[in-house]
Amino acid sequence: MGASPAVEDFDLAIFGGTGDLALRKLLPALYHRFADGQISAASRIIGVARDAMNDDEYRLRVHQGLAGTAHGDEDALDRFVALLGYQALDATLDRDWDAFARRLDTSVGRVRVFYLATAADLFVPICERLRQLGLTAGKARVVVEKPIGRDLASAAAINDAIGRTFAENQTFRIDHYLGKETVQNLLALRFGNALFEPLWRAEHIDHVQITVAETIGVERRAAFYAGAGALRDMLQNHLLQLLCMVAMEPPVSLEPDAVRDEKLKVLRALRPLGADAARLSVRGQYRAGAIGTEPVPGYDEENGGGHAHTETFVALKAEVANWRWSGVPFYLRTGKRLASRVSEIVIAFRKIPHSIFAANAGPIAPNELVLRLQPDEGVKLWLMIKYPGPGGLRLRRVPLDMSFAQAFGVRHADAYERLLMDVVRGNPTLFMRRDEVEAAWRWIDPILEAWAETDETPKPYAAGTWGPSAAVALIERDGRTWHEDAEA
Ligand code: BG6
């Protein structure tokens, strides 16, 4: 990756500094930015957690965790862990906060970032302490992870409480999907080319599919997940944000509020599923099965039982009720322990209006534009072409394929790398504004209520498959199928 401009020196306190997110995502991302020269040795990163540990023990732990990431660059890794410090602190107790404040007092006037990688019930006590200790003035910022709350009311309460300490422009609600390379590329593709935008509407687009499929289970987050489920964990935020990026009107600029205003309009235009929620959504929960050749247990048995109502899969049909999208279904699906790890957005264009080809030319598939977020990031435009050689005019569906790795041969920064640097720079374009989060919940709440009203539990699916058969029926009922990335 080309050298990125250095950011100003900062202090970053990661609450939940020994947790999964910090160790798996945040610290590797910071390490990469440091190794790339974007973070100077004068910046400080302070892990904050309850475990008793000193600075050196924390450095050692992070060093061990990052050894695989550093690709043998021991020198950069040693210099990186020298930035780290550790503060043992229980956010709910008085003790230790003064020691924490003293660590930060030495650098008044700097950018200060408080990353709350903790359970949501600690957001409020942490913010209040930070305010009482006078740590939130000047260039202070707070970063909070999704999901914010578990419904509209709890999200509003959390936003109110954070708002008592931090102004909206100091509050960075992270949705790491917005930092993914392909999602950024959606902006480039839509607004950096004249080709697509005239076609980007109901007149030419038959439907849109957004799939975020994972092969992993709930990993170390079983307790959180049991109370959340796929709708809150993934769809309320990641999938709806992707939908917004596809469906929004062209913003006048890339100014943070210009983009977020347009996304908000999309969220507000989502047609409430209301009484149709049961018919237009499918919940699933995985049973024992196999990922590849590896047998895996079912969700409930894996997590000690008692979670019959937690969905590990959700598919639904949404509609953006406005002039551009009226009548165009957006099919969304996400799940754990599915057949393969793939995240993609499929823009399915309409059929040709009339065929001039003989019946034996083969079926004419409608064009599809596929934006692949992972694993192999890129864009494919599926077209019909003539099969080469004599033998009559036979048609074949092939992709114009642009894999980013092949096209540019560079390592792609993880979403957290970009987003953490945006926080330091104070640029909230790729973060969710309060009104966006609440508009998303306003649409999700009735679905949760409709589910709560039935006695039905999520439909079973075997681990390693594509979810319950009802999810296939959801789209096939409309004469459509889930996209398959195979040449026909
Ligand atoms: C997180 C969810 O936000 O995103 C996890 O809480 C999920 O459940 C993860 O596994 C997926 O992120 P990615 O970047 O691996 O697709």
GROMACS .gro file of N, CA, C and O in nm, residues 213-320:
model
  432
  213ALA      N    1  -2.272  -1.388   0.428
  213ALA     CA    2  -2.274  -1.525   0.478
  213ALA      C    3  -2.142  -1.555   0.547
  213ALA      O    4  -2.036  -1.524   0.495
  214GLU      N    5  -2.152  -1.615   0.664
  214GLU     CA    6  -2.032  -1.652   0.739
  214GLU      C    7  -2.030  -1.803   0.761
  214GLU      O    8  -2.135  -1.866   0.770
  215THR      N    9  -1.909  -1.858   0.773
  215THR     CA   10  -1.899  -2.000   0.805
  215THR      C   11  -1.874  -2.019   0.955
  215THR      O   12  -1.896  -2.127   1.009
  216ILE      N   13  -1.830  -1.911   1.020
  216ILE     CA   14  -1.802  -1.922   1.164
  216ILE      C   15  -1.932  -1.926   1.244
  216ILE      O   16  -2.038  -1.886   1.195
  217GLY      N   17  -1.920  -1.972   1.367
  217GLY     CA   18  -2.033  -1.969   1.459
  217GLY      C   19  -2.027  -1.840   1.540
  217GLY      O   20  -1.978  -1.739   1.491
  218VAL      N   21  -2.070  -1.845   1.666
  218VAL     CA   22  -2.072  -1.720   1.744
  218VAL      C   23  -1.942  -1.700   1.822
  218VAL      O   24  -1.927  -1.600   1.891
  219GLU      N   25  -1.849  -1.792   1.808
  219GLU     CA   26  -1.715  -1.778   1.865
  219GLU      C   27  -1.720  -1.743   2.014
  219GLU      O   28  -1.794  -1.803   2.087
  220ARG      N   29  -1.641  -1.640   2.052
  220ARG     CA   30  -1.632  -1.611   2.196
  220ARG      C   31  -1.743  -1.518   2.245
  220ARG      O   32  -1.736  -1.467   2.356
  221ARG      N   33  -1.843  -1.492   2.161
  221ARG     CA   34  -1.941  -1.390   2.199
  221ARG      C   35  -2.078  -1.450   2.226
  221ARG      O   36  -2.181  -1.389   2.202
  222ALA      N   37  -2.077  -1.573   2.280
  222ALA     CA   38  -2.203  -1.646   2.294
  222ALA      C   39  -2.307  -1.570   2.376
  222ALA      O   40  -2.424  -1.564   2.339
  223ALA      N   41  -2.264  -1.509   2.486
  223ALA     CA   42  -2.361  -1.443   2.575
  223ALA      C   43  -2.424  -1.324   2.505
  223ALA      O   44  -2.547  -1.306   2.505
  224PHE      N   45  -2.341  -1.242   2.440
  224PHE     CA   46  -2.395  -1.128   2.366
  224PHE      C   47  -2.492  -1.176   2.259
  224PHE      O   48  -2.603  -1.126   2.245
  225TYR      N   49  -2.448  -1.278   2.184
  225TYR     CA   50  -2.524  -1.319   2.067
  225TYR      C   51  -2.661  -1.377   2.106
  225TYR      O   52  -2.761  -1.352   2.038
  226ALA      N   53  -2.662  -1.450   2.217
  226ALA     CA   54  -2.788  -1.513   2.258
  226ALA      C   55  -2.896  -1.406   2.280
  226ALA      O   56  -3.014  -1.428   2.252
  227GLY      N   57  -2.855  -1.290   2.326
  227GLY     CA   58  -2.954  -1.184   2.349
  227GLY      C   59  -2.976  -1.097   2.226
  227GLY      O   60  -3.062  -1.008   2.228
  228ALA      N   61  -2.898  -1.117   2.123
  228ALA     CA   62  -2.907  -1.029   2.006
  228ALA      C   63  -2.970  -1.102   1.887
  228ALA      O   64  -3.081  -1.071   1.845
  229GLY      N   65  -2.899  -1.204   1.836
  229GLY     CA   66  -2.948  -1.272   1.716
  229GLY      C   67  -2.905  -1.194   1.591
  229GLY      O   68  -2.857  -1.080   1.599
  230ALA      N   69  -2.924  -1.259   1.476
  230ALA     CA   70  -2.870  -1.206   1.351
  230ALA      C   71  -2.936  -1.073   1.308
  230ALA      O   72  -2.872  -0.989   1.247
  231LEU      N   73  -3.062  -1.056   1.343
  231LEU     CA   74  -3.130  -0.933   1.300
  231LEU      C   75  -3.064  -0.810   1.365
  231LEU      O   76  -3.035  -0.711   1.299
  232ARG      N   77  -3.038  -0.820   1.495
  232ARG     CA   78  -2.975  -0.707   1.564
  232ARG      C   79  -2.825  -0.699   1.538
  232ARG      O   80  -2.768  -0.591   1.529
  233ASP      N   81  -2.761  -0.814   1.530
  233ASP     CA   82  -2.615  -0.817   1.518
  233ASP      C   83  -2.570  -0.772   1.379
  233ASP      O   84  -2.466  -0.708   1.366
  234MET      N   85  -2.643  -0.808   1.278
  234MET     CA   86  -2.594  -0.786   1.140
  234MET      C   87  -2.688  -0.702   1.054
  234MET      O   88  -2.645  -0.616   0.980
  235LEU      N   89  -2.817  -0.736   1.059
  235LEU     CA   90  -2.905  -0.674   0.960
  235LEU      C   91  -2.937  -0.529   0.992
  235LEU      O   92  -2.935  -0.443   0.906
  236GLN      N   93  -2.962  -0.502   1.120
  236GLN     CA   94  -2.999  -0.365   1.160
  236GLN      C   95  -2.889  -0.266   1.123
  236GLN      O   96  -2.916  -0.148   1.101
  237ASN      N   97  -2.768  -0.311   1.116
  237ASN     CA   98  -2.657  -0.220   1.089
  237ASN      C   99  -2.589  -0.252   0.956
  237ASN      O  100  -2.610  -0.182   0.857
  238HIS      N  101  -2.509  -0.360   0.952
  238HIS     CA  102  -2.427  -0.383   0.832
  238HIS      C  103  -2.511  -0.391   0.704
  238HIS      O  104  -2.483  -0.324   0.606
  239LEU      N  105  -2.615  -0.476   0.705
  239LEU     CA  106  -2.688  -0.495   0.579
  239LEU      C  107  -2.768  -0.372   0.541
  239LEU      O  108  -2.776  -0.335   0.424
  240LEU      N  109  -2.827  -0.304   0.642
  240LEU     CA  110  -2.904  -0.184   0.608
  240LEU      C  111  -2.811  -0.072   0.559
  240LEU      O  112  -2.847   0.007   0.473
  241GLN      N  113  -2.690  -0.066   0.614
  241GLN     CA  114  -2.596   0.036   0.566
  241GLN      C  115  -2.555   0.007   0.421
  241GLN      O  116  -2.543   0.099   0.340
  242LEU      N  117  -2.538  -0.119   0.389
  242LEU     CA  118  -2.505  -0.154   0.250
  242LEU      C  119  -2.622  -0.116   0.159
  242LEU      O  120  -2.604  -0.059   0.050
  243LEU      N  121  -2.741  -0.147   0.206
  243LEU     CA  122  -2.860  -0.111   0.128
  243LEU      C  123  -2.864   0.040   0.103
  243LEU      O  124  -2.893   0.086  -0.008
  244CYS      N  125  -2.830   0.117   0.205
  244CYS     CA  126  -2.831   0.263   0.190
  244CYS      C  127  -2.730   0.308   0.085
  244CYS      O  128  -2.759   0.398   0.005
  245MET      N  129  -2.613   0.245   0.084
  245MET     CA  130  -2.511   0.287  -0.011
  245MET      C  131  -2.554   0.256  -0.154
  245MET      O  132  -2.519   0.327  -0.247
  246VAL      N  133  -2.631   0.148  -0.170
  246VAL     CA  134  -2.681   0.114  -0.304
  246VAL      C  135  -2.793   0.208  -0.344
  246VAL      O  136  -2.800   0.255  -0.457
  247ALA      N  137  -2.882   0.236  -0.249
  247ALA     CA  138  -3.008   0.299  -0.287
  247ALA      C  139  -3.007   0.451  -0.278
  247ALA      O  140  -3.096   0.517  -0.332
  248MET      N  141  -2.906   0.510  -0.211
  248MET     CA  142  -2.916   0.654  -0.187
  248MET      C  143  -2.906   0.734  -0.316
  248MET      O  144  -2.847   0.690  -0.416
  249GLU      N  145  -2.960   0.854  -0.311
  249GLU     CA  146  -2.945   0.949  -0.421
  249GLU      C  147  -2.801   0.999  -0.422
  249GLU      O  148  -2.734   0.995  -0.318
  250PRO      N  149  -2.753   1.052  -0.535
  250PRO     CA  150  -2.618   1.106  -0.535
  250PRO      C  151  -2.604   1.219  -0.433
  250PRO      O  152  -2.679   1.316  -0.439
  251PRO      N  153  -2.513   1.207  -0.336
  251PRO     CA  154  -2.494   1.319  -0.244
  251PRO      C  155  -2.427   1.434  -0.318
  251PRO      O  156  -2.360   1.411  -0.418
  252VAL      N  157  -2.443   1.557  -0.268
  252VAL     CA  158  -2.382   1.669  -0.342
  252VAL      C  159  -2.231   1.669  -0.330
  252VAL      O  160  -2.161   1.726  -0.412
  253SER      N  161  -2.179   1.606  -0.224
  253SER     CA  162  -2.034   1.598  -0.207
  253SER      C  163  -2.008   1.481  -0.113
  253SER      O  164  -2.101   1.413  -0.070
  254LEU      N  165  -1.882   1.461  -0.080
  254LEU     CA  166  -1.852   1.355   0.016
  254LEU      C  167  -1.841   1.410   0.158
  254LEU      O  168  -1.792   1.343   0.248
  255GLU      N  169  -1.888   1.532   0.179
  255GLU     CA  170  -1.894   1.587   0.315
  255GLU      C  171  -1.973   1.491   0.403
  255GLU      O  172  -2.074   1.433   0.358
  256PRO      N  173  -1.930   1.474   0.529
  256PRO     CA  174  -1.997   1.375   0.615
  256PRO      C  175  -2.149   1.386   0.614
  256PRO      O  176  -2.219   1.287   0.594
  257ASP      N  177  -2.203   1.506   0.632
  257ASP     CA  178  -2.347   1.513   0.643
  257ASP      C  179  -2.417   1.500   0.508
  257ASP      O  180  -2.533   1.458   0.502
  258ALA      N  181  -2.347   1.533   0.400
  258ALA     CA  182  -2.409   1.517   0.268
  258ALA      C  183  -2.438   1.369   0.243
  258ALA      O  184  -2.547   1.331   0.200
  259VAL      N  185  -2.342   1.283   0.276
  259VAL     CA  186  -2.361   1.139   0.255
  259VAL      C  187  -2.464   1.086   0.354
  259VAL      O  188  -2.556   1.012   0.318
  260ARG      N  189  -2.449   1.127   0.480
  260ARG     CA  190  -2.538   1.069   0.581
  260ARG      C  191  -2.683   1.115   0.566
  260ARG      O  192  -2.776   1.041   0.594
  261ASP      N  193  -2.701   1.237   0.515
  261ASP     CA  194  -2.838   1.283   0.487
  261ASP      C  195  -2.905   1.192   0.384
  261ASP      O  196  -3.023   1.157   0.397
  262GLU      N  197  -2.829   1.154   0.281
  262GLU     CA  198  -2.889   1.070   0.177
  262GLU      C  199  -2.919   0.930   0.229
  262GLU      O  200  -3.021   0.871   0.196
  263LYS      N  201  -2.830   0.877   0.313
  263LYS     CA  202  -2.857   0.743   0.368
  263LYS      C  203  -2.981   0.746   0.457
  263LYS      O  204  -3.063   0.654   0.456
  264LEU      N  205  -2.992   0.853   0.533
  264LEU     CA  206  -3.107   0.866   0.623
  264LEU      C  207  -3.238   0.863   0.544
  264LEU      O  208  -3.336   0.799   0.584
  265LYS      N  209  -3.240   0.930   0.428
  265LYS     CA  210  -3.363   0.933   0.348
  265LYS      C  211  -3.402   0.792   0.305
  265LYS      O  212  -3.520   0.758   0.298
  266VAL      N  213  -3.300   0.710   0.275
  266VAL     CA  214  -3.330   0.572   0.235
  266VAL      C  215  -3.393   0.497   0.352
  266VAL      O  216  -3.496   0.429   0.337
  267LEU      N  217  -3.333   0.511   0.470
  267LEU     CA  218  -3.386   0.438   0.586
  267LEU      C  219  -3.530   0.480   0.614
  267LEU      O  220  -3.615   0.398   0.650
  268ARG      N  221  -3.555   0.608   0.594
  268ARG     CA  222  -3.692   0.656   0.620
  268ARG      C  223  -3.788   0.610   0.513
  268ARG      O  224  -3.909   0.607   0.535
  269ALA      N  225  -3.735   0.577   0.394
  269ALA     CA  226  -3.822   0.533   0.285
  269ALA      C  227  -3.848   0.383   0.287
  269ALA      O  228  -3.927   0.332   0.207
  270LEU      N  229  -3.784   0.310   0.379
  270LEU     CA  230  -3.808   0.165   0.384
  270LEU      C  231  -3.954   0.140   0.420
  270LEU      O  232  -4.003   0.194   0.521
  271ARG      N  233  -4.019   0.061   0.338
  271ARG     CA  234  -4.162   0.035   0.366
  271ARG      C  235  -4.172  -0.054   0.489
  271ARG      O  236  -4.107  -0.160   0.494
  272PRO      N  237  -4.248  -0.011   0.591
  272PRO     CA  238  -4.259  -0.096   0.710
  272PRO      C  239  -4.316  -0.233   0.675
  272PRO      O  240  -4.412  -0.242   0.598
  273LEU      N  241  -4.257  -0.338   0.728
  273LEU     CA  242  -4.309  -0.472   0.697
  273LEU      C  243  -4.439  -0.498   0.773
  273LEU      O  244  -4.525  -0.572   0.729
  274GLY      N  245  -4.450  -0.435   0.890
  274GLY     CA  246  -4.573  -0.442   0.969
  274GLY      C  247  -4.636  -0.580   0.971
  274GLY      O  248  -4.571  -0.679   1.003
  275ALA      N  249  -4.763  -0.583   0.932
  275ALA     CA  250  -4.838  -0.708   0.939
  275ALA      C  251  -4.780  -0.815   0.846
  275ALA      O  252  -4.806  -0.934   0.863
  276ASP      N  253  -4.700  -0.770   0.747
  276ASP     CA  254  -4.642  -0.866   0.652
  276ASP      C  255  -4.513  -0.928   0.702
  276ASP      O  256  -4.453  -1.011   0.633
  277ALA      N  257  -4.467  -0.885   0.821
  277ALA     CA  258  -4.334  -0.926   0.866
  277ALA      C  259  -4.316  -1.077   0.863
  277ALA      O  260  -4.212  -1.127   0.820
  278ALA      N  261  -4.417  -1.151   0.907
  278ALA     CA  262  -4.401  -1.295   0.914
  278ALA      C  263  -4.384  -1.355   0.774
  278ALA      O  264  -4.308  -1.449   0.754
  279ARG      N  265  -4.454  -1.298   0.676
  279ARG     CA  266  -4.448  -1.351   0.539
  279ARG      C  267  -4.320  -1.308   0.467
  279ARG      O  268  -4.267  -1.378   0.382
  280LEU      N  269  -4.269  -1.189   0.502
  280LEU     CA  270  -4.156  -1.133   0.427
  280LEU      C  271  -4.022  -1.154   0.496
  280LEU      O  272  -3.921  -1.101   0.451
  281SER      N  273  -4.022  -1.227   0.607
  281SER     CA  274  -3.893  -1.252   0.672
  281SER      C  275  -3.884  -1.399   0.712
  281SER      O  276  -3.985  -1.464   0.737
  282VAL      N  277  -3.763  -1.449   0.717
  282VAL     CA  278  -3.739  -1.589   0.756
  282VAL      C  279  -3.629  -1.590   0.861
  282VAL      O  280  -3.524  -1.530   0.842
  283ARG      N  281  -3.655  -1.657   0.972
  283ARG     CA  282  -3.551  -1.672   1.075
  283ARG      C  283  -3.504  -1.815   1.075
  283ARG      O  284  -3.585  -1.907   1.060
  284GLY      N  285  -3.376  -1.835   1.099
  284GLY     CA  286  -3.326  -1.973   1.106
  284GLY      C  287  -3.228  -1.989   1.220
  284GLY      O  288  -3.175  -1.891   1.273
  285GLN      N  289  -3.208  -2.114   1.259
  285GLN     CA  290  -3.104  -2.143   1.358
  285GLN      C  291  -3.033  -2.271   1.315
  285GLN      O  292  -3.097  -2.369   1.278
  286TYR      N  293  -2.898  -2.270   1.319
  286TYR     CA  294  -2.828  -2.386   1.266
  286TYR      C  295  -2.829  -2.504   1.364
  286TYR      O  296  -2.823  -2.487   1.484
  287ARG      N  297  -2.843  -2.621   1.304
  287ARG     CA  298  -2.831  -2.747   1.375
  287ARG      C  299  -2.695  -2.806   1.341
  287ARG      O  300  -2.622  -2.749   1.262
  288ALA      N  301  -2.665  -2.922   1.399
  288ALA     CA  302  -2.536  -2.985   1.370
  288ALA      C  303  -2.521  -3.006   1.219
  288ALA      O  304  -2.619  -3.026   1.148
  289GLY      N  305  -2.400  -2.998   1.173
  289GLY     CA  306  -2.374  -3.017   1.031
  289GLY      C  307  -2.224  -3.018   1.010
  289GLY      O  308  -2.149  -3.055   1.101
  290ALA      N  309  -2.181  -2.975   0.894
  290ALA     CA  310  -2.036  -2.974   0.866
  290ALA      C  311  -2.000  -2.849   0.788
  290ALA      O  312  -2.074  -2.806   0.699
  291ILE      N  313  -1.887  -2.790   0.826
  291ILE     CA  314  -1.832  -2.679   0.747
  291ILE      C  315  -1.715  -2.740   0.671
  291ILE      O  316  -1.616  -2.781   0.731
  292GLY      N  317  -1.731  -2.754   0.542
  292GLY     CA  318  -1.635  -2.833   0.464
  292GLY      C  319  -1.646  -2.976   0.512
  292GLY      O  320  -1.754  -3.035   0.509
  293THR      N  321  -1.534  -3.029   0.562
  293THR     CA  322  -1.540  -3.168   0.610
  293THR      C  323  -1.544  -3.173   0.763
  293THR      O  324  -1.548  -3.281   0.823
  294GLU      N  325  -1.542  -3.058   0.824
  294GLU     CA  326  -1.534  -3.050   0.971
  294GLU      C  327  -1.673  -3.054   1.035
  294GLU      O  328  -1.753  -2.962   1.014
  295PRO      N  329  -1.704  -3.156   1.112
  295PRO     CA  330  -1.836  -3.158   1.177
  295PRO      C  331  -1.847  -3.047   1.282
  295PRO      O  332  -1.750  -3.021   1.352
  296VAL      N  333  -1.961  -2.983   1.288
  296VAL     CA  334  -1.980  -2.879   1.390
  296VAL      C  335  -2.114  -2.903   1.461
  296VAL      O  336  -2.209  -2.949   1.399
  297PRO      N  337  -2.121  -2.870   1.590
  297PRO     CA  338  -2.246  -2.889   1.663
  297PRO      C  339  -2.349  -2.781   1.627
  297PRO      O  340  -2.315  -2.679   1.568
  298GLY      N  341  -2.472  -2.805   1.668
  298GLY     CA  342  -2.577  -2.706   1.647
  298GLY      C  343  -2.559  -2.589   1.743
  298GLY      O  344  -2.490  -2.601   1.845
  299TYR      N  345  -2.622  -2.477   1.711
  299TYR     CA  346  -2.605  -2.355   1.791
  299TYR      C  347  -2.646  -2.376   1.936
  299TYR      O  348  -2.574  -2.339   2.029
  300ASP      N  349  -2.763  -2.436   1.956
  300ASP     CA  350  -2.816  -2.446   2.092
  300ASP      C  351  -2.730  -2.537   2.178
  300ASP      O  352  -2.691  -2.501   2.289
  301GLU      N  353  -2.692  -2.654   2.123
  301GLU     CA  354  -2.610  -2.746   2.204
  301GLU      C  355  -2.472  -2.687   2.228
  301GLU      O  356  -2.415  -2.699   2.338
  302GLU      N  357  -2.419  -2.615   2.129
  302GLU     CA  358  -2.287  -2.553   2.142
  302GLU      C  359  -2.287  -2.452   2.257
  302GLU      O  360  -2.185  -2.428   2.321
  303ASN      N  361  -2.401  -2.393   2.283
  303ASN     CA  362  -2.407  -2.286   2.382
  303ASN      C  363  -2.485  -2.324   2.507
  303ASN      O  364  -2.539  -2.238   2.577
  304GLY      N  365  -2.492  -2.451   2.532
  304GLY     CA  366  -2.548  -2.498   2.658
  304GLY      C  367  -2.699  -2.502   2.666
  304GLY      O  368  -2.754  -2.517   2.775
  305GLY      N  369  -2.768  -2.487   2.556
  305GLY     CA  370  -2.914  -2.501   2.553
  305GLY      C  371  -2.986  -2.375   2.600
  305GLY      O  372  -2.925  -2.280   2.651
  306GLY      N  373  -3.118  -2.374   2.578
  306GLY     CA  374  -3.200  -2.263   2.627
  306GLY      C  375  -3.207  -2.144   2.532
  306GLY      O  376  -3.255  -2.038   2.570
  307HIS      N  377  -3.159  -2.162   2.408
  307HIS     CA  378  -3.160  -2.047   2.316
  307HIS      C  379  -3.246  -2.075   2.193
  307HIS      O  380  -3.211  -2.035   2.082
  308ALA      N  381  -3.357  -2.139   2.214
  308ALA     CA  382  -3.439  -2.183   2.100
  308ALA      C  383  -3.487  -2.065   2.016
  308ALA      O  384  -3.517  -2.080   1.898
  309HIS      N  385  -3.495  -1.945   2.077
  309HIS     CA  386  -3.551  -1.832   2.002
  309HIS      C  387  -3.447  -1.743   1.935
  309HIS      O  388  -3.483  -1.646   1.869
  310THR      N  389  -3.320  -1.773   1.955
  310THR     CA  390  -3.218  -1.686   1.894
  310THR      C  391  -3.196  -1.726   1.749
  310THR      O  392  -3.165  -1.842   1.719
  311GLU      N  393  -3.211  -1.630   1.659
  311GLU     CA  394  -3.189  -1.663   1.517
  311GLU      C  395  -3.043  -1.643   1.481
  311GLU      O  396  -2.982  -1.543   1.518
  312THR      N  397  -2.988  -1.741   1.410
  312THR     CA  398  -2.851  -1.729   1.360
  312THR      C  399  -2.853  -1.701   1.210
  312THR      O  400  -2.749  -1.695   1.146
  313PHE      N  401  -2.973  -1.687   1.157
  313PHE     CA  402  -2.991  -1.659   1.014
  313PHE      C  403  -3.115  -1.573   0.999
  313PHE      O  404  -3.213  -1.592   1.070
  314VAL      N  405  -3.108  -1.479   0.909
  314VAL     CA  406  -3.230  -1.406   0.875
  314VAL      C  407  -3.226  -1.369   0.727
  314VAL      O  408  -3.121  -1.338   0.672
  315ALA      N  409  -3.341  -1.382   0.664
  315ALA     CA  410  -3.355  -1.335   0.525
  315ALA      C  411  -3.482  -1.254   0.520
  315ALA      O  412  -3.580  -1.288   0.588
  316LEU      N  413  -3.482  -1.147   0.446
  316LEU     CA  414  -3.608  -1.074   0.431
  316LEU      C  415  -3.612  -0.996   0.302
  316LEU      O  416  -3.511  -0.976   0.235
  317LYS      N  417  -3.734  -0.956   0.272
  317LYS     CA  418  -3.757  -0.881   0.150
  317LYS      C  419  -3.796  -0.740   0.189
  317LYS      O  420  -3.897  -0.720   0.257
  318ALA      N  421  -3.716  -0.643   0.148
  318ALA     CA  422  -3.743  -0.504   0.184
  318ALA      C  423  -3.778  -0.426   0.058
  318ALA      O  424  -3.749  -0.469  -0.054
  319GLU      N  425  -3.839  -0.309   0.081
  319GLU     CA  426  -3.868  -0.223  -0.033
  319GLU      C  427  -3.844  -0.078   0.004
  319GLU      O  428  -3.882  -0.034   0.113
  320VAL      N  429  -3.779  -0.007  -0.086
  320VAL     CA  430  -3.753   0.136  -0.064
  320VAL      C  431  -3.863   0.210  -0.140
  320VAL      O  432  -3.865   0.212  -0.263
   0.00000   0.00000   0.00000
